[in-house]
């Protein structure tokens, strides 16, 4: 006798604030069960972080926004195939990393020289590095903003494969294991690239500090 296919039953209506208390994999389950707003909460949770990561990797804010949109399109399309025994953050960063690497690869084939200056409209709270101190004097706040700009400029000068591990570790706070999975490298390669990236970063930023 042929058995009927199992169906995922929709969860009862849940408020956004309740969804925000769920972890990533619980949100994935909720979305697959057709819970309204579950995917929106995932987007809100990762949009700024991914934009920081992709922007610092490709150096072009407008293009980074397009790539992050594509990340969420792919996540939405393939979410049912996501292995929930794994970390969702690693999966989504891997998608973002692959799109960023493809962007850089395409640029290498294009004779057009890409150059992106710091965007004046970028909000301080969008940045993964916090240089602002609400209790600081105005001149201290200026110095912190200036330092942040120096850091961003130095990061953009790193080779792409070094920049990627540097951003993931030093600016995003990802573990070595997660970086290895995101970049499809072994731990030894990750640590080697990170050491070289740190040395290059120090060499670039040292003279201007």
mmCIF file of C-alpha atoms in Angstrom:
data_model
loop_
_atom_site.group_PDB
_atom_site.id
_atom_site.type_symbol
_atom_site.label_atom_id
_atom_site.label_comp_id
_atom_site.label_asym_id
_atom_site.label_seq_id
_atom_site.Cartn_x
_atom_site.Cartn_y
_atom_site.Cartn_z
ATOM 1 C CA UNK A 1 0.000 0.000 0.000
ATOM 2 C CA UNK A 2 1.407 3.323 -1.017
ATOM 3 C CA UNK A 3 1.958 5.756 1.836
ATOM 4 C CA UNK A 4 1.008 9.413 1.541
ATOM 5 C CA UNK A 5 3.904 11.861 1.553
ATOM 6 C CA UNK A 6 4.524 13.474 4.900
ATOM 7 C CA UNK A 7 3.676 17.144 5.069
ATOM 8 C CA UNK A 8 5.253 19.729 7.327
ATOM 9 C CA UNK A 9 2.444 21.286 9.311
ATOM 10 C CA UNK A 10 2.500 25.095 9.525
ATOM 11 C CA UNK A 11 3.269 26.398 12.968
ATOM 12 C CA UNK A 12 0.724 28.514 14.768
ATOM 13 C CA UNK A 13 1.064 32.274 14.175
ATOM 14 C CA UNK A 14 4.125 33.603 15.955
ATOM 15 C CA UNK A 15 4.970 37.222 16.661
ATOM 16 C CA UNK A 16 8.194 38.694 15.285
ATOM 17 C CA UNK A 17 9.574 39.248 18.789
ATOM 18 C CA UNK A 18 9.070 35.545 19.534
ATOM 19 C CA UNK A 19 10.816 34.530 16.331
ATOM 20 C CA UNK A 20 13.749 36.748 17.217
ATOM 21 C CA UNK A 21 14.345 34.591 20.295
ATOM 22 C CA UNK A 22 14.855 31.461 18.161
ATOM 23 C CA UNK A 23 18.258 30.268 17.025
ATOM 24 C CA UNK A 24 19.123 30.031 13.332
ATOM 25 C CA UNK A 25 18.166 26.402 12.839
ATOM 26 C CA UNK A 26 14.859 26.905 14.633
ATOM 27 C CA UNK A 27 14.118 29.774 12.261
ATOM 28 C CA UNK A 28 14.950 27.527 9.307
ATOM 29 C CA UNK A 29 12.507 24.929 10.632
ATOM 30 C CA UNK A 30 9.864 27.589 11.172
ATOM 31 C CA UNK A 31 10.281 28.929 7.645
ATOM 32 C CA UNK A 32 10.041 25.448 6.139
ATOM 33 C CA UNK A 33 6.838 25.019 8.110
ATOM 34 C CA UNK A 34 5.466 28.169 6.403
ATOM 35 C CA UNK A 35 5.673 30.345 9.500
ATOM 36 C CA UNK A 36 5.244 33.968 8.367
ATOM 37 C CA UNK A 37 8.198 36.305 9.028
ATOM 38 C CA UNK A 38 10.642 33.504 9.916
ATOM 39 C CA UNK A 39 12.769 34.120 6.830
ATOM 40 C CA UNK A 40 12.517 37.893 7.347
ATOM 41 C CA UNK A 41 14.075 37.468 10.789
ATOM 42 C CA UNK A 42 16.937 35.441 9.289
ATOM 43 C CA UNK A 43 17.529 38.215 6.767
ATOM 44 C CA UNK A 44 17.518 40.862 9.508
ATOM 45 C CA UNK A 45 19.950 38.794 11.564
ATOM 46 C CA UNK A 46 22.536 38.408 8.783
ATOM 47 C CA UNK A 47 22.051 41.263 6.329
ATOM 48 C CA UNK A 48 24.356 43.813 7.948
ATOM 49 C CA UNK A 49 27.027 41.274 8.874
ATOM 50 C CA UNK A 50 27.119 39.849 5.358
ATOM 51 C CA UNK A 51 27.213 43.316 3.831
ATOM 52 C CA UNK A 52 30.208 44.191 6.013
ATOM 53 C CA UNK A 53 31.963 40.975 5.015
ATOM 54 C CA UNK A 54 31.260 41.205 1.277
ATOM 55 C CA UNK A 55 31.975 44.934 1.118
ATOM 56 C CA UNK A 56 35.322 44.516 2.824
ATOM 57 C CA UNK A 57 36.112 41.643 0.450
ATOM 58 C CA UNK A 58 35.164 43.252 -2.872
ATOM 59 C CA UNK A 59 35.679 46.920 -1.919
ATOM 60 C CA UNK A 60 32.562 48.172 -3.692
ATOM 61 C CA UNK A 61 29.558 49.045 -1.515
ATOM 62 C CA UNK A 62 26.974 49.074 -4.303
ATOM 63 C CA UNK A 63 28.152 45.769 -5.738
ATOM 64 C CA UNK A 64 28.289 44.269 -2.258
ATOM 65 C CA UNK A 65 24.619 45.142 -1.738
ATOM 66 C CA UNK A 66 23.739 43.331 -4.978
ATOM 67 C CA UNK A 67 25.754 40.277 -3.950
ATOM 68 C CA UNK A 68 24.120 40.115 -0.516
ATOM 69 C CA UNK A 69 20.707 40.201 -2.169
ATOM 70 C CA UNK A 70 21.828 37.282 -4.327
ATOM 71 C CA UNK A 71 22.977 35.438 -1.194
ATOM 72 C CA UNK A 72 19.480 35.603 0.269
ATOM 73 C CA UNK A 73 17.897 34.604 -3.044
ATOM 74 C CA UNK A 74 20.051 31.465 -3.063
ATOM 75 C CA UNK A 75 19.425 30.759 0.604
ATOM 76 C CA UNK A 76 15.676 31.015 0.081
ATOM 77 C CA UNK A 77 15.826 28.798 -2.999
ATOM 78 C CA UNK A 78 17.925 26.045 -1.418
ATOM 79 C CA UNK A 79 16.959 26.254 2.261
ATOM 80 C CA UNK A 80 15.092 22.943 2.154
ATOM 81 C CA UNK A 81 18.397 21.238 1.273
ATOM 82 C CA UNK A 82 20.306 22.807 4.165
ATOM 83 C CA UNK A 83 21.712 20.183 6.546
ATOM 84 C CA UNK A 84 20.430 21.313 9.920
ATOM 85 C CA UNK A 85 23.065 19.311 11.736
ATOM 86 C CA UNK A 86 25.485 22.021 10.516
ATOM 87 C CA UNK A 87 25.767 25.685 11.488
ATOM 88 C CA UNK A 88 23.563 27.965 9.403
ATOM 89 C CA UNK A 89 26.064 30.815 9.780
ATOM 90 C CA UNK A 90 28.795 28.729 8.147
ATOM 91 C CA UNK A 91 26.499 27.825 5.266
ATOM 92 C CA UNK A 92 25.389 31.375 4.540
ATOM 93 C CA UNK A 93 28.928 32.761 4.850
ATOM 94 C CA UNK A 94 30.130 30.089 2.427
ATOM 95 C CA UNK A 95 27.552 31.232 -0.129
ATOM 96 C CA UNK A 96 28.585 34.861 0.389
ATOM 97 C CA UNK A 97 32.267 33.960 0.165
ATOM 98 C CA UNK A 98 31.806 32.090 -3.118
ATOM 99 C CA UNK A 99 29.889 34.989 -4.666
ATOM 100 C CA UNK A 100 32.559 37.460 -3.525
ATOM 101 C CA UNK A 101 35.344 35.272 -4.945
ATOM 102 C CA UNK A 102 33.483 34.995 -8.247
ATOM 103 C CA UNK A 103 33.159 38.778 -8.330
ATOM 104 C CA UNK A 104 36.892 39.243 -7.844
ATOM 105 C CA UNK A 105 37.620 36.559 -10.433
ATOM 106 C CA UNK A 106 35.394 38.290 -12.974
ATOM 107 C CA UNK A 107 37.087 41.604 -12.294
ATOM 108 C CA UNK A 108 40.481 40.042 -12.979
ATOM 109 C CA UNK A 109 39.249 39.203 -16.469
ATOM 110 C CA UNK A 110 37.859 42.675 -17.024
ATOM 111 C CA UNK A 111 40.254 45.477 -18.083
ATOM 112 C CA UNK A 112 38.111 48.015 -16.234
ATOM 113 C CA UNK A 113 39.848 49.168 -13.063
ATOM 114 C CA UNK A 114 37.524 49.088 -10.061
ATOM 115 C CA UNK A 115 37.949 51.702 -7.397
ATOM 116 C CA UNK A 116 35.568 52.420 -4.525
ATOM 117 C CA UNK A 117 36.166 55.185 -1.996
ATOM 118 C CA UNK A 118 34.742 55.098 1.496
ATOM 119 C CA UNK A 119 31.013 55.799 1.379
ATOM 120 C CA UNK A 120 30.162 58.830 3.476
ATOM 121 C CA UNK A 121 26.648 57.549 4.112
ATOM 122 C CA UNK A 122 27.827 54.358 5.802
ATOM 123 C CA UNK A 123 26.365 54.338 9.300
ATOM 124 C CA UNK A 124 28.713 53.745 12.219
ATOM 125 C CA UNK A 125 26.528 50.985 13.635
ATOM 126 C CA UNK A 126 26.824 49.057 10.354
ATOM 127 C CA UNK A 127 30.499 48.445 10.958
ATOM 128 C CA UNK A 128 31.726 45.303 12.702
ATOM 129 C CA UNK A 129 34.552 47.218 14.384
ATOM 130 C CA UNK A 130 33.285 49.603 17.039
ATOM 131 C CA UNK A 131 35.535 52.620 17.454
ATOM 132 C CA UNK A 132 32.884 54.910 18.919
ATOM 133 C CA UNK A 133 32.524 55.590 22.629
ATOM 134 C CA UNK A 134 29.396 57.584 23.601
ATOM 135 C CA UNK A 135 31.209 59.011 26.626
ATOM 136 C CA UNK A 136 34.225 60.133 24.630
ATOM 137 C CA UNK A 137 35.052 63.750 23.911
ATOM 138 C CA UNK A 138 34.437 65.000 20.335
ATOM 139 C CA UNK A 139 38.150 64.928 19.509
ATOM 140 C CA UNK A 140 38.394 61.317 20.770
ATOM 141 C CA UNK A 141 35.413 60.323 18.595
ATOM 142 C CA UNK A 142 37.098 61.939 15.588
ATOM 143 C CA UNK A 143 40.281 59.992 16.235
ATOM 144 C CA UNK A 144 38.323 56.723 16.432
ATOM 145 C CA UNK A 145 36.522 57.437 13.157
ATOM 146 C CA UNK A 146 39.861 58.260 11.560
ATOM 147 C CA UNK A 147 41.328 54.999 12.876
ATOM 148 C CA UNK A 148 38.380 53.067 11.464
ATOM 149 C CA UNK A 149 38.960 54.615 8.043
ATOM 150 C CA UNK A 150 42.659 53.718 8.209
ATOM 151 C CA UNK A 151 41.751 50.110 9.076
ATOM 152 C CA UNK A 152 39.323 49.856 6.165
ATOM 153 C CA UNK A 153 41.847 51.334 3.748
ATOM 154 C CA UNK A 154 44.557 48.937 4.941
ATOM 155 C CA UNK A 155 42.232 45.930 4.626
ATOM 156 C CA UNK A 156 41.413 46.863 1.030
ATOM 157 C CA UNK A 157 45.127 46.734 0.155
ATOM 158 C CA UNK A 158 45.518 43.109 1.248
ATOM 159 C CA UNK A 159 45.541 40.392 -1.464
ATOM 160 C CA UNK A 160 42.035 38.977 -1.854
ATOM 161 C CA UNK A 161 42.811 35.535 -0.354
ATOM 162 C CA UNK A 162 44.517 37.157 2.652
ATOM 163 C CA UNK A 163 41.819 39.821 2.976
ATOM 164 C CA UNK A 164 39.109 37.186 3.187
ATOM 165 C CA UNK A 165 40.577 35.286 6.141
ATOM 166 C CA UNK A 166 41.582 38.530 7.861
ATOM 167 C CA UNK A 167 38.050 39.930 7.640
ATOM 168 C CA UNK A 168 36.467 36.678 8.795
ATOM 169 C CA UNK A 169 38.790 36.305 11.785
ATOM 170 C CA UNK A 170 39.722 39.813 12.911
ATOM 171 C CA UNK A 171 36.611 41.757 11.929
ATOM 172 C CA UNK A 172 33.882 39.097 12.018
ATOM 173 C CA UNK A 173 35.266 37.031 14.885
ATOM 174 C CA UNK A 174 34.798 33.663 13.129
ATOM 175 C CA UNK A 175 36.562 30.554 14.442
ATOM 176 C CA UNK A 176 39.434 28.965 12.532
ATOM 177 C CA UNK A 177 37.269 25.911 11.864
ATOM 178 C CA UNK A 178 34.455 28.003 10.419
ATOM 179 C CA UNK A 179 36.867 30.007 8.273
ATOM 180 C CA UNK A 180 38.328 26.755 6.938
ATOM 181 C CA UNK A 181 34.862 25.571 5.970
ATOM 182 C CA UNK A 182 33.823 28.894 4.448
ATOM 183 C CA UNK A 183 37.006 29.209 2.371
ATOM 184 C CA UNK A 184 37.345 25.473 1.563
ATOM 185 C CA UNK A 185 40.883 25.480 2.988
ATOM 186 C CA UNK A 186 42.495 23.314 5.642
ATOM 187 C CA UNK A 187 43.326 24.779 9.048
ATOM 188 C CA UNK A 188 47.014 25.030 8.222
ATOM 189 C CA UNK A 189 46.318 27.145 5.153
ATOM 190 C CA UNK A 190 43.912 29.357 7.068
ATOM 191 C CA UNK A 191 46.463 30.023 9.811
ATOM 192 C CA UNK A 192 49.241 30.605 7.306
ATOM 193 C CA UNK A 193 47.156 33.083 5.315
ATOM 194 C CA UNK A 194 46.011 34.802 8.468
ATOM 195 C CA UNK A 195 49.579 35.204 9.729
ATOM 196 C CA UNK A 196 50.620 36.678 6.399
ATOM 197 C CA UNK A 197 47.550 38.935 6.360
ATOM 198 C CA UNK A 198 48.292 40.192 9.873
ATOM 199 C CA UNK A 199 51.901 40.900 8.966
ATOM 200 C CA UNK A 200 50.883 42.730 5.778
ATOM 201 C CA UNK A 201 48.184 44.676 7.615
ATOM 202 C CA UNK A 202 50.659 45.761 10.289
ATOM 203 C CA UNK A 203 53.149 46.813 7.632
ATOM 204 C CA UNK A 204 50.530 48.868 5.795
ATOM 205 C CA UNK A 205 48.939 50.556 8.778
ATOM 206 C CA UNK A 206 52.025 50.955 10.960
ATOM 207 C CA UNK A 207 53.495 54.022 9.230
ATOM 208 C CA UNK A 208 50.201 55.949 9.302
ATOM 209 C CA UNK A 209 49.321 55.369 12.955
#
